[in-house]
Amino acid sequence: MKITTNQMSPAHTILERLGGRQAVAQHLNLDKSTLCRWCGPKPGGTDGLIPQRYWPGLVVLARKQGIDITVAELAGLKA
């Protein structure tokens, strides 16, 4: 599978697991373009890293959906 510049992980993988960018943007009260930047390369994006200030909201959303999201996943750490 070819990874495009707007599919950088861990952001892309986590957003997809939580229902996609639109659902996550609504839950976090963010514009969808913010989440697109998380999935994009630097200098305009975050290279797939999710800013830590959003981690608690993502964990809450995951729990509501019965999905287990770990800090290691949010940080993009390999097991």
Tab-separated table of C-alpha atoms in Angstrom:
chain	number	residue	atom	x	y	z
A	1	MET	CA	0.000	0.000	0.000
A	2	LYS	CA	1.347	3.398	-0.948
A	3	ILE	CA	1.269	5.966	1.852
A	4	THR	CA	0.387	9.456	0.732
A	5	THR	CA	1.535	12.587	2.515
A	6	ASN	CA	-1.801	12.897	4.336
A	7	GLN	CA	-1.628	9.371	5.783
A	8	MET	CA	1.341	9.593	8.115
A	9	SER	CA	1.057	7.526	11.265
A	10	PRO	CA	0.393	7.284	14.112
A	11	ALA	CA	-2.127	10.088	13.506
A	12	HIS	CA	-3.727	8.541	10.425
A	13	THR	CA	-4.090	5.113	12.015
A	14	ILE	CA	-5.579	6.467	15.243
A	15	LEU	CA	-8.003	8.787	13.453
A	16	GLU	CA	-9.230	5.928	11.275
A	17	ARG	CA	-9.694	3.671	14.318
A	18	LEU	CA	-11.784	6.387	15.991
A	19	GLY	CA	-14.158	6.847	13.060
A	20	GLY	CA	-12.260	9.182	10.748
A	21	ARG	CA	-11.236	12.801	10.722
A	22	GLN	CA	-14.751	14.245	10.670
A	23	ALA	CA	-15.877	12.295	13.757
A	24	VAL	CA	-12.721	13.103	15.710
A	25	ALA	CA	-12.816	16.778	14.696
A	26	GLN	CA	-16.386	17.049	15.968
A	27	HIS	CA	-15.526	15.342	19.248
A	28	LEU	CA	-12.499	17.585	19.860
A	29	ASN	CA	-14.291	20.684	18.539
A	30	LEU	CA	-11.575	21.243	15.927
A	31	ASP	CA	-11.574	22.084	12.249
A	32	LYS	CA	-10.916	19.029	10.106
A	33	SER	CA	-7.909	20.806	8.582
A	34	THR	CA	-6.171	20.607	11.974
A	35	LEU	CA	-6.388	16.835	11.858
A	36	CYS	CA	-5.149	16.853	8.263
A	37	ARG	CA	-2.012	18.646	9.468
A	38	TRP	CA	-1.429	15.883	12.005
A	39	CYS	CA	-1.269	13.415	9.121
A	40	GLY	CA	1.017	15.509	6.941
A	41	PRO	CA	4.783	15.959	6.709
A	42	LYS	CA	6.699	18.890	8.124
A	43	PRO	CA	7.016	21.845	7.654
A	44	GLY	CA	3.230	22.315	7.397
A	45	GLY	CA	2.277	19.149	9.241
A	46	THR	CA	3.376	17.240	12.301
A	47	ASP	CA	4.873	14.185	10.556
A	48	GLY	CA	2.040	12.013	11.829
A	49	LEU	CA	2.419	13.025	15.466
A	50	ILE	CA	-0.604	14.103	17.472
A	51	PRO	CA	0.040	17.050	19.813
A	52	GLN	CA	-0.095	15.871	23.422
A	53	ARG	CA	-2.752	18.393	24.430
A	54	TYR	CA	-5.273	16.354	22.379
A	55	TRP	CA	-4.399	12.943	23.816
A	56	PRO	CA	-6.907	13.067	26.718
A	57	GLY	CA	-9.781	13.859	24.355
A	58	LEU	CA	-8.778	11.029	22.050
A	59	VAL	CA	-8.627	8.597	24.968
A	60	VAL	CA	-12.125	9.673	26.064
A	61	LEU	CA	-13.469	9.168	22.534
A	62	ALA	CA	-11.778	5.775	22.300
A	63	ARG	CA	-13.298	4.652	25.604
A	64	LYS	CA	-16.769	5.728	24.441
A	65	GLN	CA	-16.291	3.498	21.414
A	66	GLY	CA	-14.784	0.581	23.340
A	67	ILE	CA	-11.389	1.046	21.673
A	68	ASP	CA	-8.122	0.735	23.567
A	69	ILE	CA	-5.635	3.489	22.695
A	70	THR	CA	-2.310	3.427	24.506
A	71	VAL	CA	0.112	6.233	25.245
A	72	ALA	CA	2.694	4.343	23.197
A	73	GLU	CA	0.359	4.454	20.182
A	74	LEU	CA	-0.374	8.144	20.657
A	75	ALA	CA	3.343	8.874	20.907
A	76	GLY	CA	4.153	6.774	17.843
A	77	LEU	CA	6.413	4.414	19.782
A	78	LYS	CA	7.093	0.995	18.355
A	79	ALA	CA	6.586	-1.956	20.688
